[in-house]
Structure formats: structure tokens, C-alpha cells
Amino acid sequence: MHSLRNHKILLGVTGGIAAYKTPALVRLLVKAGAEVQVLMTPAAHRFVTAETLSVVSGKPVYTDFFEDDKGTWNNHVHLGLWADMMLIAPATANTLAKLGAGIADNLLLTTLLSARCPVWVAPAMDLDMYIHPSFIANIELLKSRGVQVIPAETGALASGLHGEGRMAEPETIAGEIASHFGKNPLFAGKKVLVTAGPTYENLDPVRFIGNYSSGKMGFALARAFYEFGAEVTLVTGPVHLNEPAGVQCVHVQSAEEMLNACLQFAQESDIVVMAAAVADYRPAEVATEKMKKNGDELQITLTRNPDILQTLCNQKRAGQFIIGFALETQNALDYALGKMKNKNLDMIVLNSLRDTGAGFGHDTNKVTLLTPDGKAQELPLQSKDAVADKIAGAISDLVQTNYI
Ligand code: PMT
């Protein structure tokens, strides 16, 4: 099992019979080097004692917001920020349903809603509950929000029945957590800045000039760099996506706002990846009131937006690695090579709107990675997540041979 040294795990124990296995789970996590803070729902106390969990974790166990005897408040926001993973084991159908609905009627659920770290759950329940449509709908909803599920196993259940619903064994849970954190840390200790999405350039209080970027490519890149061990800041234009777990997100609207956010983080970043589709022009004037219809034609004067990529390249520090994207509709290769040369980029990722399933909005993309040494790596059409992993891998190869 990989070491869990330096990892902080918040373990939420809910009220199911499998809670009796949590002391063993805590011991395994602590033995692997993790710092474990246990939270319990009131119902969990029926199945395992706080004293046992406190002894094995070496920390007090929290259940209530207030410690009446000490007059202290257990700050759920602080707990959520402290952890780099929150694990709910066992996770009852009740707690999972409440989490899906955003109900926060105990310390554990409130902390879950405040947590910025990845959330993992190990469901445990009786076999009919495990296949009930409401449970399945809840778990799918949570998955779509990025919650990682360690599936229940098949075996003897507390009801006396035999089937699926037993919480995964502590060894399995600890093993999966360790392999998650032990994933090849290609970018451990590195800071990565990623941009994503479109920019919206206001015309008046109700209209803007924008583009069709969904942010999917940039978000996939942020996730990939985070999973490869980097500290990631994602500067994103207006999108309708869930923030990737573990990634610091900065939301902006216009190119100017995106430039300012990038300038704030670029200097400290080892790698900058510009996947955003930034508007090259913005209205020269923004009307303060809604523009009214007047005549058959309307002329709008546009003015140049800052070129964020160029600005960051102009102030590139030694050892920094800057990668741009090129979205083209014609003469794709020539334009992309031109951009890489003019801006002195370390790599440009070319995607063409002529390729089916590539570019704006799709869950897939087809890209070619171009580097200043003249190499071109053409990748097949695949999911944006897979493309992001490949781009991160290619950057890692270059970084290791050339730079940092
Ligand atoms: O968001 P999705 O729906 O998933 O779609 C992904 C994508 C198609 C938006 C993405 O893969 C992509 O190609 N992003 C760059 C799109 C683009 O604006 O290309 P460009 O050729 O106009 O710009 C070249 C580079 O300069 C880009 O890295 C861009 O971020 C940057 N740029 C452009 C203009 C500007 N004013 N400032 C910039 O920094």
C-alpha cells in the first residue's frame, strides 16, 4: 500500500452496523501515515463508541456543533478546509440522500457541504435498499457531482439475508485511498494555472458577445493536473460545470478579468495552460441601460482585448512552461505553428472545428500537440478527460527533459 504520509482524512461515520469496522479502518489509515479526524452522526454512536475511534485516531471525535461542557464550537468550515479527503464510511442511504438534497441537519452533513476536498463514500445497507431506485438515483446524482463511490460488496448482511450491500472491507477502502493519493505524482510540488471557458464581453446590462466554449476541456485539464499531484488554480469564464475537486477555482467574466486573475497566479505557477476561448475584441463602450431598437441596422465598435497568453509569455520566468491552445477552422497547422512561434510557447494544442466531435461543447476532442522542436503528436478522438491526461503526460515529459 502507498504511504498516506502528509494526508489529512476526515472520516464521517454514519449509523449502520458496518460502523463496527471503522476502528480497523482508522488503524489502517493511521498506520499508512494519514492524519485521521473522525466525525460521527448521532446514530453512529449506537454501533461504535467515540472512545474507541478517539483512541485509534489519536484525536477527539466530533458529533455535535457545540461541546456544552467546554463551551466550544466545532467549526465545520474549518474541518472541511483542513482535510484533503472526506470519506463517509459506512455511508447510510439516509445520509447519502440528505447529502444529495443538501440537507445539513448534523455536524457531519454540514461539514460535507463545506468540504472543498474530494468526497468519497462507502455505502452500506441491506440488499433491497441497495437496489432501491431512490438510492440508485441519489448515488448517480452524487457521482455526477464528483463524489467517488467505493461500491458495497456481496456477503452476509445484518438482516440475516445474503446479498449486495456490505460495506467494502477496511483493507479495500484503505487500499483505494492509498492508490488514489499514490497515483504517479508527475507534478508533485508543482503549481499549475489553467484557464477554461469563454469570456463574455458586455454590450449593455442584458447582452454580451461570447462564444460556445463549455469549459469542459479546461476543467478536464485542471482535474488531470490535480490528480497528477499538482496544486492547481483554475481561472474560468462563465460555464455550467461542477468545480473539480481539490482545485482552486476563480470565476471571471470578461477577458480583462481573466487577465487580472491570471496575472495574480502566473508568476508563482510552474506551468500555465491556456485552454480558455478568450474574446479578441470587446465593445468599445458598454451601455449603462438596455440598448433600444432604433432603425434597421446597428453598428457596434469593438476594441482589442488584451492577449492574455502573449502578456504571460512576455513576463515568463526562467523554468516556467507555458502552453497555448489553437482553435482553427482553416489552415490549422500553419496558424497554430505561427502562434507557437510568435508567442514563444513551449507547446500548442491544436484542435479544429472541422473534426467531428472536436472543439466546443463536446465531451470528446481530437488534438495535435505541437512543440518548438518540430514534433507533432496527433491524438485520436477521445474523451476530454483522456485528452487532458495525455496533454499532462506530454507536458511532464517535456518538463522533465527541458526545464524545472
Ligand atoms: O470549452 P470547450 O467547450 O471544452 O472547448 C474547448 C476549446 C475548443 C475552447 C479549447 O480546446 C480551445 O481550443 N481553447 C482555445 C480557443 C481559442 O481561443 O483559440 P485561439 O486560437 O483564438 O487562441 C489561441 C490561444 O490564445 C489560446 O490559448 C487562448 O486561450 C489564448 N488567447 C486568445 C485570445 C486572447 N485575447 N487572449 C488569449 O490568451
Coordinates of C-alpha atoms and ligand atoms in Angstrom, one line a residue:
M1 CA 0.0 0.0 0.0
H2 CA 1.3 3.5 -0.9
S3 CA 2.1 5.8 2.0
L4 CA -0.5 8.3 3.2
R5 CA 2.0 10.5 4.9
N6 CA 1.0 14.1 4.9
H7 CA -2.6 13.3 4.0
K8 CA -5.4 14.5 6.2
I9 CA -8.5 12.4 6.1
L10 CA -11.9 13.4 7.6
L11 CA -13.7 10.2 8.3
G12 CA -17.5 10.5 8.7
V13 CA -19.1 7.6 10.4
T14 CA -22.9 7.2 10.0
G15 CA -25.4 4.9 11.7
G16 CA -25.1 1.5 10.2
I17 CA -23.9 -1.8 11.6
A18 CA -20.8 -1.6 9.4
A19 CA -19.6 1.2 11.7
Y20 CA -18.1 -1.5 13.9
K21 CA -15.4 -1.9 11.2
T22 CA -14.4 1.7 11.4
P23 CA -11.8 1.4 14.2
A24 CA -10.0 -1.1 11.9
L25 CA -10.2 1.3 9.0
V26 CA -8.8 4.1 11.1
R27 CA -5.9 2.0 12.2
L28 CA -5.0 1.1 8.6
L29 CA -5.2 4.7 7.5
V30 CA -3.1 5.9 10.5
K31 CA -0.6 3.1 10.0
A32 CA -0.2 4.2 6.4
G33 CA 0.8 7.7 7.7
A34 CA -2.5 9.6 7.4
E35 CA -3.9 12.0 10.0
V36 CA -7.5 11.0 10.6
Q37 CA -10.2 13.1 12.2
V38 CA -13.4 11.3 12.9
L39 CA -16.9 12.8 12.8
M40 CA -19.9 10.7 13.8
T41 CA -23.6 11.2 13.3
P42 CA -25.7 10.7 16.4
A43 CA -26.9 7.4 15.1
A44 CA -23.4 6.1 14.6
H45 CA -22.9 6.0 18.4
R46 CA -25.3 3.0 18.6
F47 CA -22.8 0.9 16.6
V48 CA -19.3 2.0 17.7
T49 CA -18.1 4.2 20.5
A50 CA -16.5 7.6 20.1
E51 CA -13.9 6.5 22.7
T52 CA -12.7 3.6 20.5
L53 CA -12.4 5.9 17.5
S54 CA -10.7 8.6 19.5
V55 CA -8.1 6.1 20.8
V56 CA -7.3 4.7 17.4
S57 CA -7.2 8.1 15.6
G58 CA -5.4 9.9 18.5
K59 CA -7.9 12.8 18.3
P60 CA -11.2 13.8 19.9
V61 CA -14.2 12.6 17.9
Y62 CA -16.8 15.2 17.0
T63 CA -20.6 14.7 16.8
D64 CA -22.2 18.0 17.8
F65 CA -21.7 21.6 16.8
F66 CA -21.2 22.5 20.5
E67 CA -19.3 20.9 23.3
D68 CA -21.6 22.1 26.1
D69 CA -19.2 21.1 28.9
K70 CA -16.3 23.0 27.4
G71 CA -18.3 25.8 25.8
T72 CA -16.6 25.2 22.4
W73 CA -17.9 25.2 18.9
N74 CA -16.8 22.6 16.4
N75 CA -16.3 24.6 13.3
H76 CA -17.5 22.6 10.3
V77 CA -16.0 25.0 7.8
H78 CA -12.6 24.7 9.4
L79 CA -12.9 20.9 9.4
G80 CA -13.9 20.9 5.7
L81 CA -10.9 23.1 4.8
W82 CA -8.5 21.1 6.9
A83 CA -9.0 17.7 5.1
D84 CA -7.6 16.7 1.7
M85 CA -10.2 13.9 1.6
M86 CA -13.5 13.4 3.3
L87 CA -14.6 9.7 3.5
I88 CA -18.0 8.6 4.7
A89 CA -17.8 5.0 5.8
P90 CA -20.2 3.5 6.3
A91 CA -22.5 5.8 4.3
T92 CA -26.1 5.0 5.0
A93 CA -28.9 5.5 2.5
N94 CA -30.2 8.2 4.7
T95 CA -27.0 10.3 4.8
L96 CA -26.4 9.9 1.1
A97 CA -30.0 11.0 0.3
K98 CA -29.5 14.1 2.6
L99 CA -26.2 14.9 1.0
G100 CA -27.8 14.8 -2.4
A101 CA -30.6 17.1 -1.3
G102 CA -28.1 19.4 0.5
I103 CA -29.7 18.8 4.0
A104 CA -27.4 19.8 6.8
D105 CA -29.0 18.7 10.0
N106 CA -25.9 17.4 11.8
L107 CA -22.3 18.3 12.0
L108 CA -21.2 15.5 9.6
L109 CA -23.6 16.7 6.8
T110 CA -22.8 20.4 7.4
T111 CA -19.1 19.6 7.1
L112 CA -19.7 17.7 3.9
L113 CA -21.4 20.8 2.4
S114 CA -18.4 22.9 3.4
A115 CA -15.7 20.5 2.2
R116 CA -13.6 21.6 -0.7
C117 CA -11.6 18.4 -0.9
P118 CA -12.7 15.2 -2.8
V119 CA -15.5 13.3 -1.1
W120 CA -15.6 9.5 -1.1
V121 CA -18.4 7.4 0.2
A122 CA -18.5 3.7 1.1
P123 CA -22.2 2.8 1.1
A124 CA -23.5 0.1 3.4
M125 CA -27.1 -1.1 3.7
D126 CA -29.4 -4.0 3.2
L127 CA -29.7 -5.6 -0.2
D128 CA -33.1 -4.3 -1.1
M129 CA -32.1 -0.8 -0.1
Y130 CA -29.0 -1.0 -2.2
I131 CA -31.1 -1.7 -5.4
H132 CA -33.9 0.7 -4.5
P133 CA -34.5 3.3 -7.3
S134 CA -34.3 6.2 -4.9
F135 CA -30.9 5.0 -3.6
I136 CA -29.6 4.5 -7.1
A137 CA -30.9 7.9 -8.2
N138 CA -29.1 9.5 -5.2
I139 CA -25.8 7.8 -5.8
E140 CA -25.9 8.7 -9.5
L141 CA -26.6 12.3 -8.6
L142 CA -23.6 12.3 -6.2
K143 CA -21.4 10.7 -8.8
S144 CA -22.3 13.4 -11.3
R145 CA -21.1 15.9 -8.7
G146 CA -17.7 14.2 -8.4
V147 CA -18.3 12.1 -5.4
Q148 CA -16.3 8.9 -5.6
V149 CA -18.1 5.8 -4.6
I150 CA -16.4 2.6 -3.2
P151 CA -19.1 0.0 -4.0
A152 CA -20.6 -2.2 -1.4
E153 CA -19.7 -5.9 -1.5
T154 CA -21.7 -9.1 -1.5
G155 CA -22.0 -11.2 1.6
A156 CA -23.9 -11.8 4.8
L157 CA -25.9 -8.8 5.9
A158 CA -27.1 -7.7 9.3
S159 CA -30.7 -8.7 8.4
G160 CA -29.6 -12.3 8.0
L161 CA -30.0 -12.1 4.3
H162 CA -27.2 -12.6 1.8
G163 CA -26.5 -10.2 -1.0
E164 CA -25.0 -6.9 -2.1
G165 CA -24.8 -4.1 0.4
R166 CA -22.0 -4.9 2.8
M167 CA -19.6 -2.1 3.2
A168 CA -16.3 -2.7 1.4
E169 CA -13.7 -4.2 3.8
P170 CA -11.4 -1.7 5.6
E171 CA -8.4 -3.1 3.7
T172 CA -10.2 -2.4 0.3
I173 CA -11.2 1.1 1.4
A174 CA -7.7 2.0 2.7
G175 CA -6.1 0.4 -0.4
E176 CA -8.2 2.5 -2.8
I177 CA -7.5 5.7 -0.9
A178 CA -3.8 4.9 -0.9
S179 CA -3.7 4.3 -4.6
H180 CA -5.6 7.5 -5.2
F181 CA -3.1 9.6 -3.3
G182 CA -0.2 7.4 -4.6
K183 CA -1.1 7.9 -8.3
N184 CA 2.0 8.7 -10.2
P185 CA 2.7 12.2 -8.7
L186 CA 4.0 13.6 -12.0
F187 CA 3.5 17.1 -10.8
A188 CA 4.0 16.8 -7.0
G189 CA 5.1 20.1 -5.6
K190 CA 4.3 22.0 -8.9
K191 CA 1.8 24.8 -9.2
V192 CA -0.3 24.8 -12.4
L193 CA -2.5 27.6 -13.7
V194 CA -5.3 26.5 -16.1
T195 CA -7.8 28.7 -17.9
A196 CA -11.1 27.5 -19.2
G197 CA -14.4 28.5 -20.8
P198 CA -15.5 31.5 -22.8
T199 CA -15.3 35.2 -21.9
Y200 CA -18.4 37.3 -22.0
E201 CA -17.9 40.9 -23.1
N202 CA -20.8 43.1 -22.1
L203 CA -22.7 45.3 -24.6
D204 CA -25.3 46.5 -22.1
P205 CA -26.8 45.2 -18.9
V206 CA -28.6 42.4 -20.7
R207 CA -26.4 41.4 -23.7
F208 CA -22.9 40.2 -24.3
I209 CA -20.5 39.0 -27.0
G210 CA -19.4 35.5 -26.2
N211 CA -18.5 32.1 -27.7
Y212 CA -19.6 28.5 -27.5
S213 CA -16.8 27.2 -25.1
S214 CA -18.3 25.0 -22.4
G215 CA -15.2 24.9 -20.3
K216 CA -15.0 21.1 -20.5
M217 CA -11.5 20.9 -21.9
G218 CA -10.0 23.3 -19.3
F219 CA -11.9 21.6 -16.4
A220 CA -10.6 18.2 -17.6
L221 CA -7.1 19.6 -17.6
A222 CA -7.4 21.1 -14.1
R223 CA -8.7 17.7 -12.8
A224 CA -5.8 15.8 -14.6
F225 CA -3.1 18.1 -13.2
Y226 CA -4.6 17.8 -9.7
E227 CA -4.8 14.0 -9.9
F228 CA -1.1 14.0 -11.0
G229 CA -0.2 15.8 -7.8
A230 CA -0.1 19.5 -8.8
E231 CA -1.6 22.4 -6.8
V232 CA -4.0 23.7 -9.4
T233 CA -5.7 27.1 -9.9
L234 CA -8.4 27.2 -12.5
V235 CA -9.4 30.6 -13.9
T236 CA -12.7 30.1 -15.6
G237 CA -15.1 32.2 -17.6
P238 CA -18.9 31.6 -17.3
V239 CA -19.6 27.8 -17.5
H240 CA -22.2 25.4 -16.2
L241 CA -19.8 22.7 -14.7
N242 CA -19.1 21.5 -11.2
E243 CA -15.8 22.7 -9.9
P244 CA -13.2 19.9 -10.0
A245 CA -12.5 18.5 -6.5
G246 CA -9.3 19.8 -4.9
V247 CA -8.8 22.6 -7.5
Q248 CA -8.9 26.3 -6.5
C249 CA -11.4 28.0 -8.9
V250 CA -11.5 31.6 -9.7
H251 CA -14.6 32.7 -11.7
V252 CA -14.4 35.6 -14.1
Q253 CA -16.5 37.0 -16.9
S254 CA -14.5 39.2 -19.3
A255 CA -11.1 38.9 -20.9
E256 CA -9.9 41.8 -18.7
E257 CA -11.0 40.0 -15.6
M258 CA -9.4 36.8 -16.8
L259 CA -6.1 38.7 -17.5
N260 CA -6.1 40.1 -13.9
A261 CA -6.8 36.8 -12.3
C262 CA -4.1 35.1 -14.4
L263 CA -1.6 37.9 -13.5
Q264 CA -2.3 37.2 -9.9
F265 CA -1.3 33.5 -10.2
A266 CA 1.0 33.3 -13.2
Q267 CA 4.3 34.3 -11.6
E268 CA 4.1 31.6 -8.9
S269 CA 3.0 28.9 -11.4
D270 CA 5.4 26.4 -12.8
I271 CA 3.1 25.6 -15.7
V272 CA 0.4 27.7 -17.4
V273 CA -2.2 26.1 -19.7
M274 CA -4.5 28.5 -21.6
A275 CA -7.5 26.4 -22.7
A276 CA -9.9 29.3 -22.5
A277 CA -11.6 30.8 -25.6
V278 CA -10.9 34.4 -24.9
A279 CA -12.7 37.1 -26.9
D280 CA -10.2 39.0 -29.1
Y281 CA -12.5 42.1 -29.1
R282 CA -15.0 43.7 -26.8
P283 CA -17.5 46.5 -27.3
A284 CA -15.7 49.9 -27.1
E285 CA -18.5 51.2 -25.0
V286 CA -20.8 49.4 -22.6
A287 CA -24.2 51.0 -22.4
T288 CA -25.4 51.5 -18.9
E289 CA -29.0 51.0 -19.8
K290 CA -30.5 48.3 -22.1
M291 CA -30.0 49.4 -25.7
K292 CA -33.3 50.1 -27.5
K293 CA -34.2 49.1 -31.1
N294 CA -33.5 52.0 -33.4
G295 CA -33.5 51.6 -37.2
D296 CA -32.7 48.5 -39.3
E297 CA -29.0 48.5 -38.6
L298 CA -26.9 48.8 -35.5
Q299 CA -23.2 49.4 -35.7
I300 CA -21.1 48.4 -32.7
T301 CA -17.5 49.5 -32.4
L302 CA -15.2 46.8 -31.0
T303 CA -11.8 47.4 -29.4
R304 CA -9.0 44.9 -28.9
N305 CA -8.9 42.8 -25.7
P306 CA -5.6 42.1 -24.1
D307 CA -3.9 39.0 -25.4
I308 CA -3.6 37.1 -22.1
L309 CA -1.3 34.4 -23.4
Q310 CA 1.0 37.0 -25.0
T311 CA 1.1 39.0 -21.8
L312 CA 2.0 35.9 -19.7
C313 CA 4.7 34.9 -22.3
N314 CA 6.2 38.4 -22.2
Q315 CA 6.8 38.1 -18.4
K316 CA 7.6 34.4 -18.5
R317 CA 10.2 33.5 -15.8
A318 CA 13.1 31.0 -16.2
G319 CA 11.9 27.4 -16.0
Q320 CA 8.3 28.3 -16.5
F321 CA 6.3 26.3 -19.0
I322 CA 3.5 28.0 -21.0
I323 CA 1.2 26.1 -23.2
G324 CA -1.4 27.6 -25.5
F325 CA -4.4 26.2 -27.4
A326 CA -5.3 26.9 -31.0
L327 CA -8.8 26.5 -32.3
E328 CA -8.9 26.8 -36.0
T329 CA -11.3 26.3 -38.9
Q330 CA -8.8 26.5 -41.8
N331 CA -5.0 26.3 -42.4
A332 CA -5.0 24.9 -38.9
L333 CA -1.4 23.7 -38.8
D334 CA 0.1 26.9 -40.2
Y335 CA -1.8 29.1 -37.9
A336 CA -1.0 27.0 -34.8
L337 CA 2.7 26.9 -35.6
G338 CA 2.6 30.7 -36.2
K339 CA 1.1 31.2 -32.8
M340 CA 3.6 29.0 -31.1
K341 CA 6.5 30.8 -32.7
N342 CA 5.2 34.3 -32.2
K343 CA 4.4 33.8 -28.6
N344 CA 7.4 31.7 -27.8
L345 CA 5.2 28.9 -26.4
D346 CA 6.5 25.6 -25.1
M347 CA 3.7 23.7 -26.7
I348 CA 0.5 24.4 -28.5
V349 CA -2.5 22.1 -28.6
L350 CA -4.3 22.3 -31.9
N351 CA -8.0 21.4 -32.2
S352 CA -10.0 22.0 -35.3
L353 CA -13.7 22.7 -35.6
R354 CA -13.5 20.7 -38.9
D355 CA -13.1 17.4 -36.9
T356 CA -16.3 15.8 -35.9
G357 CA -16.6 15.6 -32.1
A358 CA -13.8 18.1 -31.5
G359 CA -13.7 21.6 -30.1
F360 CA -16.6 23.5 -28.4
G361 CA -19.1 21.7 -26.2
H362 CA -18.4 18.1 -27.0
D363 CA -17.3 15.6 -24.3
T364 CA -14.7 14.5 -26.8
N365 CA -11.8 16.2 -28.5
K366 CA -9.2 15.5 -31.2
V367 CA -6.0 17.3 -30.8
T368 CA -2.5 17.6 -32.1
L369 CA 0.3 18.5 -29.7
L370 CA 2.9 20.7 -31.4
T371 CA 6.3 21.6 -29.8
P372 CA 9.0 24.0 -30.9
D373 CA 11.4 21.1 -31.8
G374 CA 9.0 20.5 -34.8
K375 CA 7.4 17.4 -33.4
A376 CA 3.6 16.9 -33.9
Q377 CA 1.8 14.2 -31.9
E378 CA -1.6 13.6 -33.4
L379 CA -4.0 12.1 -30.9
P380 CA -7.2 10.2 -31.8
L381 CA -10.7 11.4 -30.9
Q382 CA -11.3 10.5 -27.3
S383 CA -12.9 11.9 -24.1
K384 CA -11.7 15.3 -23.0
D385 CA -10.6 13.6 -19.7
A386 CA -8.4 11.2 -21.7
V387 CA -7.1 14.1 -23.8
A388 CA -6.3 16.0 -20.6
D389 CA -4.4 13.1 -19.2
K390 CA -2.3 12.8 -22.5
I391 CA -1.6 16.5 -22.5
A392 CA -0.5 16.4 -18.9
G393 CA 1.7 13.4 -19.6
A394 CA 3.3 15.1 -22.6
I395 CA 4.0 18.2 -20.6
S396 CA 5.5 16.1 -17.9
D397 CA 7.9 14.6 -20.4
L398 CA 8.9 18.0 -21.7
V399 CA 9.2 19.5 -18.3
Q400 CA 11.5 16.7 -17.1
T401 CA 13.8 16.8 -20.1
N402 CA 13.9 20.6 -20.6
Y403 CA 13.0 22.6 -17.6
I404 CA 12.2 22.6 -14.0
Ligands
PMT1 O1 -14.5 24.7 -23.6 P1 -14.8 23.5 -24.5 O2 -16.3 23.5 -25.0 O3 -14.4 22.2 -23.9 O4 -13.9 23.7 -25.8 C1 -12.5 23.6 -25.7 C2 -11.9 24.7 -26.6 C3 -12.2 24.4 -28.0 C4 -12.3 26.1 -26.2 C5 -10.3 24.5 -26.3 O5 -9.9 23.2 -26.6 C6 -9.5 25.6 -27.1 O6 -9.1 25.3 -28.2 N1 -9.2 26.7 -26.5 C7 -8.6 27.9 -27.2 C8 -9.6 28.6 -28.1 C9 -9.1 29.8 -28.6 O7 -9.5 30.9 -28.2 O8 -8.1 29.7 -29.5 P2 -7.4 30.9 -30.2 O9 -6.7 30.3 -31.4 O10 -8.4 32.1 -30.5 O11 -6.4 31.5 -29.1 C10 -5.1 31.0 -29.1 C11 -4.6 31.0 -27.6 O12 -4.5 32.3 -27.1 C12 -5.5 30.2 -26.7 O13 -4.6 29.6 -25.7 C13 -6.3 31.3 -26.0 O14 -6.6 31.0 -24.6 C14 -5.3 32.5 -26.0 N2 -5.8 33.8 -26.0 C15 -6.6 34.2 -27.1 C16 -7.1 35.5 -27.2 C17 -6.8 36.4 -26.2 N3 -7.3 37.6 -26.2 N4 -6.0 36.0 -25.1 C18 -5.5 34.8 -25.1 O15 -4.8 34.4 -24.1

